[in-house]
mmCIF file of C-alpha atoms in Angstrom:
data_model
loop_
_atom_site.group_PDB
_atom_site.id
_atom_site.type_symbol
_atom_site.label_atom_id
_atom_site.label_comp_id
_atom_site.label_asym_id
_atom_site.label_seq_id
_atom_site.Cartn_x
_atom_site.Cartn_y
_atom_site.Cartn_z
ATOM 1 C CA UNK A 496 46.308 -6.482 -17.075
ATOM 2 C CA UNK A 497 43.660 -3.718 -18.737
ATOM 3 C CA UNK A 498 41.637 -7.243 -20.019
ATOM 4 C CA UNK A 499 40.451 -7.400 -16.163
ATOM 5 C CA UNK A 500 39.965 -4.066 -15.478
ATOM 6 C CA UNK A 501 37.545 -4.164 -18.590
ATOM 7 C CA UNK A 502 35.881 -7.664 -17.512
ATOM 8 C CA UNK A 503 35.483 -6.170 -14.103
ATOM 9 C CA UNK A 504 33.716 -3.156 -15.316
ATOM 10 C CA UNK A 505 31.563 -4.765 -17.661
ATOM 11 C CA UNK A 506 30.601 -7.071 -15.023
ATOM 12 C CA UNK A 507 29.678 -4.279 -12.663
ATOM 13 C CA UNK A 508 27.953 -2.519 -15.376
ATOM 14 C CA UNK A 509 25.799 -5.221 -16.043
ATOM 15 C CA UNK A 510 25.154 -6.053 -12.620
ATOM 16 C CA UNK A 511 23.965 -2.286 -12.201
ATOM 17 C CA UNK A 512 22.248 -2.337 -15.174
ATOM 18 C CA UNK A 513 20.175 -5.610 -14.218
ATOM 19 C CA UNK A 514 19.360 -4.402 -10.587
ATOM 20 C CA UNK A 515 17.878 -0.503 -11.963
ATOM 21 C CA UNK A 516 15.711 -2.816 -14.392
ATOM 22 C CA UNK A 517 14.355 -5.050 -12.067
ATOM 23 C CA UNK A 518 13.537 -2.549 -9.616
ATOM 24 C CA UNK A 519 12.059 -0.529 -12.684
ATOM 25 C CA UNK A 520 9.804 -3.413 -14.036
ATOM 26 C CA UNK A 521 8.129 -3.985 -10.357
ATOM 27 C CA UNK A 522 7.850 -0.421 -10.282
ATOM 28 C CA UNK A 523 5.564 -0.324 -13.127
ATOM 29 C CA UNK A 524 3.279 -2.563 -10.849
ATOM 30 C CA UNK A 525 -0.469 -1.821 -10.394
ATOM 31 C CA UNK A 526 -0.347 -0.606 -6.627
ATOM 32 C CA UNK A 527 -3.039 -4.094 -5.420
ATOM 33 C CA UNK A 528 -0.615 -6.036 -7.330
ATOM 34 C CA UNK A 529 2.595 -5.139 -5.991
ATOM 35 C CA UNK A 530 1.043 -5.270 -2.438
ATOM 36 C CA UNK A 531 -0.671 -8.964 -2.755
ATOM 37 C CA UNK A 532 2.139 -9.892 -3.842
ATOM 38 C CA UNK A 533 4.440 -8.719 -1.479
ATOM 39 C CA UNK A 534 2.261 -10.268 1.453
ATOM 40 C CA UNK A 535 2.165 -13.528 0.004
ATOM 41 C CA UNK A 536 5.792 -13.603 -0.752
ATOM 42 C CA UNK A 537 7.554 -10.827 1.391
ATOM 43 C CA UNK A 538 10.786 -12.680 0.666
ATOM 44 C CA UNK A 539 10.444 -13.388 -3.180
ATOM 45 C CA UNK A 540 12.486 -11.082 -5.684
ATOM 46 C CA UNK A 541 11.168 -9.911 -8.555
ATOM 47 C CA UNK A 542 13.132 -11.154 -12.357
ATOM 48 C CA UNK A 543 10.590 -9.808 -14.821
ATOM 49 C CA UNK A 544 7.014 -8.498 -14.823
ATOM 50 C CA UNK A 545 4.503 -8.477 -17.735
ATOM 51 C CA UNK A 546 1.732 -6.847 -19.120
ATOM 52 C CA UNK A 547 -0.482 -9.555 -21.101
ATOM 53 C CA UNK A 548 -4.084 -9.911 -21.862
ATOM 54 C CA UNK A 549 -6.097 -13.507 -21.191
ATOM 55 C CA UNK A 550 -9.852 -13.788 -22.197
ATOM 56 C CA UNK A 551 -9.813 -9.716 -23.177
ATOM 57 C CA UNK A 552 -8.503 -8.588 -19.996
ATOM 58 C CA UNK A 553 -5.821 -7.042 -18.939
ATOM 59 C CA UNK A 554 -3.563 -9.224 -15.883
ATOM 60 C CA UNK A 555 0.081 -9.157 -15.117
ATOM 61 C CA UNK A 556 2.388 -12.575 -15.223
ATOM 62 C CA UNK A 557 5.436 -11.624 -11.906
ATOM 63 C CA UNK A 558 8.526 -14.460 -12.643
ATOM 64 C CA UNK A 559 9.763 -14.204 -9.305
ATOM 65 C CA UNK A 560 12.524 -16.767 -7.367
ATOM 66 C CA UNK A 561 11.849 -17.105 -3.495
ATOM 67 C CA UNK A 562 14.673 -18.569 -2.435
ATOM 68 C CA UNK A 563 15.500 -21.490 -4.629
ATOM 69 C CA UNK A 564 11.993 -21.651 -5.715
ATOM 70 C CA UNK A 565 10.967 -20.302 -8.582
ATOM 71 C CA UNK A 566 7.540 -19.163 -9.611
ATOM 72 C CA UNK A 567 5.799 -17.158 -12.139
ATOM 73 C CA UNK A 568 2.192 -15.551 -10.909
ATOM 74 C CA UNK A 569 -0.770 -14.255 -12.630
ATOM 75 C CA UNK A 570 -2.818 -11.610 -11.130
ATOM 76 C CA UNK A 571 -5.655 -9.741 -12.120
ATOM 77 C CA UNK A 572 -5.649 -5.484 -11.493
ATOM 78 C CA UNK A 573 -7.369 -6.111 -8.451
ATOM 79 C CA UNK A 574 -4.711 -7.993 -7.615
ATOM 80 C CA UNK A 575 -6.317 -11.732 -7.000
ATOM 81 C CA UNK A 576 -4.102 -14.268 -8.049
ATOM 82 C CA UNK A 577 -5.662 -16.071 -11.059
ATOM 83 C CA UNK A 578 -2.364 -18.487 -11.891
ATOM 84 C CA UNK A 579 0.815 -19.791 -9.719
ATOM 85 C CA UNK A 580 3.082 -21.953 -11.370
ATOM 86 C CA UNK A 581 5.918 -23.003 -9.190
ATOM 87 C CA UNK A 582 8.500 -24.940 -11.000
ATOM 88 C CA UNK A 583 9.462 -28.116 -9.104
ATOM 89 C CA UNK A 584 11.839 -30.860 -9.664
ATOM 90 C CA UNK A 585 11.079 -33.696 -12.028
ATOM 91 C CA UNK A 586 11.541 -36.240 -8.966
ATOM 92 C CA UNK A 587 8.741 -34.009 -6.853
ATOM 93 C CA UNK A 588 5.974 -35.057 -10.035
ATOM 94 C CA UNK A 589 3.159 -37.326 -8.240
ATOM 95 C CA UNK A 590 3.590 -40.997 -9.070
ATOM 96 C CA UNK A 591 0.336 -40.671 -11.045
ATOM 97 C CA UNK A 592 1.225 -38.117 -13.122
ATOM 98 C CA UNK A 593 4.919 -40.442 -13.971
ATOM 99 C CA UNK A 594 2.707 -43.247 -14.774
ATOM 100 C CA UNK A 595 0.316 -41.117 -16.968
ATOM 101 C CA UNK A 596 3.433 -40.106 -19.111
ATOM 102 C CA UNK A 597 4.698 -43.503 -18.938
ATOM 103 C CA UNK A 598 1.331 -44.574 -20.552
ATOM 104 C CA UNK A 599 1.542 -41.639 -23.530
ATOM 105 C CA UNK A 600 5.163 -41.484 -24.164
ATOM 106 C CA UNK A 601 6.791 -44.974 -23.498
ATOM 107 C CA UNK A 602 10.272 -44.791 -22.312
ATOM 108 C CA UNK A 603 10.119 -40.652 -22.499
ATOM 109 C CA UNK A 604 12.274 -39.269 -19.846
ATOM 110 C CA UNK A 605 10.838 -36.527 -17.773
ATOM 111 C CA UNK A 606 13.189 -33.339 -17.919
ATOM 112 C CA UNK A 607 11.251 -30.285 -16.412
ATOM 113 C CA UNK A 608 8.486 -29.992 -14.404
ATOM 114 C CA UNK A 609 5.889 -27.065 -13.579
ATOM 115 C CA UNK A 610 2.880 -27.383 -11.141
ATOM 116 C CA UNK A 611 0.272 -24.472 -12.112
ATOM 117 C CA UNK A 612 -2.902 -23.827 -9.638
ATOM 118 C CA UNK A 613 -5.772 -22.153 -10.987
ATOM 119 C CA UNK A 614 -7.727 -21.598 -7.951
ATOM 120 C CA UNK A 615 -8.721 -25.169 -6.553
ATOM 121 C CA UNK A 616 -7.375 -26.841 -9.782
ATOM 122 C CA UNK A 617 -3.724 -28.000 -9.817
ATOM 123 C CA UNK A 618 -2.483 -28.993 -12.866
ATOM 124 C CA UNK A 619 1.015 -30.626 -13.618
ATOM 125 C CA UNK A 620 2.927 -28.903 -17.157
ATOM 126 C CA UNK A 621 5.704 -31.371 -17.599
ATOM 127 C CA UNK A 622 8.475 -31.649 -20.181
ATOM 128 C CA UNK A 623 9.098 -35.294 -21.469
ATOM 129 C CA UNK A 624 12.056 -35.794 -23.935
ATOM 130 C CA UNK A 625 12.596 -39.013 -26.054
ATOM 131 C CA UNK A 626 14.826 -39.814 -29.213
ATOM 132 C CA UNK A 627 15.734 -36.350 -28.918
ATOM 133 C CA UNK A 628 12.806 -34.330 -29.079
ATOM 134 C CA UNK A 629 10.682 -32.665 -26.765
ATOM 135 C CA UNK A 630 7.054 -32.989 -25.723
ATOM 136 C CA UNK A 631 4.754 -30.714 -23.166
ATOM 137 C CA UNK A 632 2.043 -32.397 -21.485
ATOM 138 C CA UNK A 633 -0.765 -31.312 -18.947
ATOM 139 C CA UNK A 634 -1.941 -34.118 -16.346
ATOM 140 C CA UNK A 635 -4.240 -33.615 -13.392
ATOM 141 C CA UNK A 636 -3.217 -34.957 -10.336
ATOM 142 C CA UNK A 637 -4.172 -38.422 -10.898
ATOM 143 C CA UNK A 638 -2.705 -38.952 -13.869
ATOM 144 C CA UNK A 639 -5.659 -38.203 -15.949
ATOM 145 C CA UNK A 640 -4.200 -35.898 -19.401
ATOM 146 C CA UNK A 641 -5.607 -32.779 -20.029
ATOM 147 C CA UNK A 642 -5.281 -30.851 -23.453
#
């Protein structure tokens, strides 16, 4: 049976592999970064951090899962928190946001679901598929789109 001895080691090769380059991405953390986040989510787990730019500066996006929620973070080097989008359930999407979509894509079913808070603004990024295609949309909380 050498065809599971070589599945078993490429599993556990990849499993190694995936754990040294998680732990090497957080690593690469700002120091304030990697400790506001770990106080606000002391339980989360890191999948994948990035170096981008918004507006000319430099801020890090953290896709982290805490638990079975999963939620991507931007944070400046100071390490404030300038984005959180946690990715929720189409079913957990405020009736006014549903009925916003309802109004824009008629019979579009809604398929994915993100809710991203910019300070005091939440924002709901949802996913609406009809006849086979795909649409993104951005709705405030009462239904109201945003572009």
């Amino acid at each position: 049976m050498p065809s599971r001895m070589v599945i078993a080691v490429l599993t556990l090769l990849l499993a190694a592999g995936t754990g040294s380059a998680a732990a090497q991405r957080s690593d690469s953390l700002p120091p304030a970064i990697a400790t506001a986040f770990r106080q606000a989510y002391p339980g989360a787990r890191i999948l994948n951090v990035s170096r981008e730019r918004r507006d000319g500066k430099v801020v890090y996006e953290i896709e982290s899962q805490d638990g079975p929620a999963r939620r991507d973070l931007i944070y400046d080097l100071a390490g404030q928190t300038l984005e959180i989008e946690d990715i929720i359930p189409p079913d957990s999407v405020p009736a006014a946001v549903r009925a916003g979509l309802e109004r824009d894509m008629k019979g579009a079913t809604l398929v994915g679901a993100e809710r991203v808070t910019r300070g005091s603004v939440v924002l709901y990024e949802v996913e609406a598929r009809r006849g086979g295609r795909s649409r993104y949309l951005t709705y405030d909380p009462d239904g109201v789109r945003k572009e």
